[in-house]
């Protein structure tokens, strides 16, 4: 509790400092310029779906949008340019509304032309809320500022007609940590590695209707009542996309690492991520610490929810996350699809692949180590040293001639670790 | 529609009558104990609560028939367990596998799948799964191959791991007469433990696996139209407790007319006993299991005691009257019932009468709070004993089923997603079962 107080004091100090800096012409806030654009997404079964997404700069939009990282102690400023045909806005559930919000935006339903800001227009009982905060009209840019920002992992998303716009892809993750290696003020929240997994889903029919402006009162798709998601996504990808075969990406996960996994659900339904062959410790929900850690293998990830869980792998193997609610298909096809993701865990020294070619009498050995690149020497016993490859960040040796296929190969490290694997072998 | 409704009611009445042929005394988890299990995936049929017959894929023990759910595997903490799987399903079912969430499993044999190694439908290949049951608790197992179809088709089951420490033999004699606690903490001189802590002591344990079904999928499989199945369109219309729909949930276990649905879901206890309720869900939706008669105290989730630290017991446990269990999750809870604090003597005692076992002393001899209406003014429910008092019996009309021999109190336990209390739109059905609190003079089977 004491550390929470400290962080509040720190925030207040930063706020005061920020004000001073503002007076001086700069802001103590992470600043991002986002563009909302139309684009498309190709799913593993070849289906191409129109999307709306966010981009940092001139590239195509991504779903989810780029991850925004707010440095410890800072606030957030987002300059949002709207290149879509409809007004949008920007909100972060779990944070306050932006400092410069002017109240919700009301519209004269169903014409959707005249708008008001702030309270319901006096005497008008048919006006409806279209946006939770100020909008960005098509072709223009607006700014959203948070002088203070709560620690945790959150979903940012459009705050305009969210039933239609969020599912189009206008969402992403924003995180703020206590320090570079600690998520919250509590010492239990130290981490070595951090992964952000944004869950979502999409119904191509709905996307096509909204993208082609065949959506809204009087059209063939008057609302989202018939939304039935067909594709289920983690960070915008569906199995068997290669990305999900190593969802940890370029972050190598080693045995014993404290891996902070931030699970976020930008979809409209509850998912139940199940960790196979591992337990995780859930420590925070919606940016709020639990009083005590919760050790579970299945987690309830309700729509809009944020869960921070810690995985500490105990051995070199691949940990699979799948959806307990069985959204494990791409549009109902019989082959595996949807919400599968894998985290390969490597030991202090791990042989991750061995191959032998009868034709060329060549034995190939691929390994990784926890030590910094090039600081250890790896030797395949009886064959010779492996060479470090900076491009692959692994150690590799091709030995020839090896007249007979060996049953197994042992690699030893100058740091003392060793590993033995059969030939051929592939770590899964 | 009308016809099928009458048929359902008629069947229900028939099932109720059948139940009277055997006394309700089964009060334990039925499963198979050991360290080595040979499972075979087979196709067979089950009977729904409305009399419909449904094609299923499920696990069988060795050469036995497929059952829904699969055999409950009862393990001892610390044991190394081997489960073999052979796939005897029709070719169009494809490969089959088993995943065991909460356990670190090594798989060998068969072919590699997304989640684990799989057995092709050749009725020959054997896949072997090995793990050590490191923690006590309740767990699930299910197919890890095309689970969106195969879990729906019935390839599901439950694992119970008992703690390694020797279990004291329950000694409930003499039963204490009366108590002043509400509820009492632990009752028998010797008790069993769900986890390695006295907080988890129980006298009797039950299991409820909640599952759901979209019959359209089963029909498409049966009619050779498996390619038309789109599991993203799932729409459940049938809900199960331990593989049965109400009213079959409260029939006895292992009845001959439900050969592929051996497990029932009737909870039975004597007043004052502590029930360990092991809950699990597999399928699509969480099912909010709602308890009548008392709250439950939730002590564990996913096989982990809700504890702030080693030796702290279940200090993070909490009371609930509804527990929603998500698919793949398990929740363990303790339920007690003594009738305490009702404000009237549930046994109908006069103030000078001797106390009943675990009777709440504070209510001893207190008057029944209402005047019972005349027998001509009431409808006699099938589980009414003819008396409002525990252990009491009274007048029942000649056509009454007389199911409540011994004068127990029956509390409905059910999913509070009320739609799930139906069999294909007909109430009552689906995820309904009962807790029967029966007086101590009605013997219950001990484990």
PDB file of C-alpha atoms in Angstrom, chain A residues 228-230 232 239 272 274 276-277 279 292 295-298 300 314-315 317 320 322 324-329 331-334 336 340 342 428, chain B residues 99 101-105 112 114-115 135 139-140 142 146-148 151 229-233 283-285 301-302 304 308 316 326-330:
ATOM      1  CA  UNK A 228     -21.605 -13.609 -35.618  1.00  0.00           C
ATOM      2  CA  UNK A 229     -17.808 -13.697 -35.487  1.00  0.00           C
ATOM      3  CA  UNK A 230     -16.220 -16.107 -37.954  1.00  0.00           C
ATOM      4  CA  UNK A 232     -10.851 -15.214 -33.947  1.00  0.00           C
ATOM      5  CA  UNK A 239      -3.955 -19.863 -36.475  1.00  0.00           C
ATOM      6  CA  UNK A 272     -11.079 -18.244 -21.861  1.00  0.00           C
ATOM      7  CA  UNK A 274      -6.117 -21.886 -21.313  1.00  0.00           C
ATOM      8  CA  UNK A 276      -1.495 -26.000 -21.642  1.00  0.00           C
ATOM      9  CA  UNK A 277       1.331 -27.641 -19.666  1.00  0.00           C
ATOM     10  CA  UNK A 279       0.079 -22.528 -14.711  1.00  0.00           C
ATOM     11  CA  UNK A 292      -3.231 -11.879  -3.599  1.00  0.00           C
ATOM     12  CA  UNK A 295      -2.580 -19.401  -9.712  1.00  0.00           C
ATOM     13  CA  UNK A 296      -4.702 -20.701 -12.598  1.00  0.00           C
ATOM     14  CA  UNK A 297      -4.409 -22.393 -15.956  1.00  0.00           C
ATOM     15  CA  UNK A 298      -7.681 -20.946 -17.332  1.00  0.00           C
ATOM     16  CA  UNK A 300     -11.806 -15.466 -17.865  1.00  0.00           C
ATOM     17  CA  UNK A 314      10.134 -24.435 -15.599  1.00  0.00           C
ATOM     18  CA  UNK A 315      11.513 -26.341 -18.541  1.00  0.00           C
ATOM     19  CA  UNK A 317       9.217 -26.869 -24.070  1.00  0.00           C
ATOM     20  CA  UNK A 320       0.363 -23.490 -25.983  1.00  0.00           C
ATOM     21  CA  UNK A 322      -5.879 -22.046 -26.610  1.00  0.00           C
ATOM     22  CA  UNK A 324     -11.412 -22.869 -23.592  1.00  0.00           C
ATOM     23  CA  UNK A 325     -14.592 -21.670 -25.323  1.00  0.00           C
ATOM     24  CA  UNK A 326     -13.383 -23.491 -28.441  1.00  0.00           C
ATOM     25  CA  UNK A 327     -13.127 -20.635 -30.940  1.00  0.00           C
ATOM     26  CA  UNK A 328     -10.567 -22.821 -32.680  1.00  0.00           C
ATOM     27  CA  UNK A 329     -11.581 -22.615 -36.329  1.00  0.00           C
ATOM     28  CA  UNK A 331     -14.978 -19.677 -40.375  1.00  0.00           C
ATOM     29  CA  UNK A 332     -15.961 -23.222 -39.400  1.00  0.00           C
ATOM     30  CA  UNK A 333     -13.367 -24.994 -41.528  1.00  0.00           C
ATOM     31  CA  UNK A 334     -12.257 -28.386 -40.213  1.00  0.00           C
ATOM     32  CA  UNK A 336      -7.183 -25.929 -36.821  1.00  0.00           C
ATOM     33  CA  UNK A 340      -4.119 -20.989 -30.747  1.00  0.00           C
ATOM     34  CA  UNK A 342       2.535 -20.907 -28.910  1.00  0.00           C
ATOM     35  CA  UNK A 428       7.902 -27.795 -30.874  1.00  0.00           C
TER      36      UNK A 428
ATOM     37  CA  UNK B  99      -5.197 -32.764 -23.438  1.00  0.00           C
ATOM     38  CA  UNK B 101      -5.041 -28.842 -18.611  1.00  0.00           C
ATOM     39  CA  UNK B 102      -3.242 -28.344 -15.315  1.00  0.00           C
ATOM     40  CA  UNK B 103      -0.802 -31.219 -15.858  1.00  0.00           C
ATOM     41  CA  UNK B 104       2.586 -31.330 -17.533  1.00  0.00           C
ATOM     42  CA  UNK B 105       2.123 -34.100 -20.039  1.00  0.00           C
ATOM     43  CA  UNK B 112       1.883 -34.510 -34.163  1.00  0.00           C
ATOM     44  CA  UNK B 114      -1.475 -28.540 -32.796  1.00  0.00           C
ATOM     45  CA  UNK B 115      -1.877 -29.268 -29.075  1.00  0.00           C
ATOM     46  CA  UNK B 135      -1.298 -31.467  -7.120  1.00  0.00           C
ATOM     47  CA  UNK B 139      -9.267 -31.305 -13.448  1.00  0.00           C
ATOM     48  CA  UNK B 140     -10.749 -31.895 -16.888  1.00  0.00           C
ATOM     49  CA  UNK B 142     -10.826 -33.424 -23.467  1.00  0.00           C
ATOM     50  CA  UNK B 146     -10.517 -30.078 -33.622  1.00  0.00           C
ATOM     51  CA  UNK B 147     -11.939 -29.393 -30.148  1.00  0.00           C
ATOM     52  CA  UNK B 148     -14.674 -27.106 -31.502  1.00  0.00           C
ATOM     53  CA  UNK B 151     -15.730 -31.621 -27.467  1.00  0.00           C
ATOM     54  CA  UNK B 229     -20.718 -28.265 -40.020  1.00  0.00           C
ATOM     55  CA  UNK B 230     -19.733 -24.690 -39.188  1.00  0.00           C
ATOM     56  CA  UNK B 231     -18.871 -24.570 -35.495  1.00  0.00           C
ATOM     57  CA  UNK B 232     -18.976 -20.754 -35.459  1.00  0.00           C
ATOM     58  CA  UNK B 233     -22.765 -21.033 -35.772  1.00  0.00           C
ATOM     59  CA  UNK B 283     -18.022 -26.851 -24.064  1.00  0.00           C
ATOM     60  CA  UNK B 284     -18.946 -23.363 -25.122  1.00  0.00           C
ATOM     61  CA  UNK B 285     -20.431 -21.379 -22.281  1.00  0.00           C
ATOM     62  CA  UNK B 301      -9.953 -23.139  -8.666  1.00  0.00           C
ATOM     63  CA  UNK B 302      -8.127 -25.124 -11.358  1.00  0.00           C
ATOM     64  CA  UNK B 304      -5.235 -24.692  -6.618  1.00  0.00           C
ATOM     65  CA  UNK B 308      -2.539 -16.550   0.713  1.00  0.00           C
ATOM     66  CA  UNK B 316      -8.923 -16.640   0.455  1.00  0.00           C
ATOM     67  CA  UNK B 326     -15.967 -21.272 -17.433  1.00  0.00           C
ATOM     68  CA  UNK B 327     -15.206 -23.967 -20.014  1.00  0.00           C
ATOM     69  CA  UNK B 328     -11.994 -25.828 -19.063  1.00  0.00           C
ATOM     70  CA  UNK B 329     -12.072 -24.420 -15.533  1.00  0.00           C
ATOM     71  CA  UNK B 330     -12.704 -26.325 -12.338  1.00  0.00           C
TER      72      UNK B 330
END
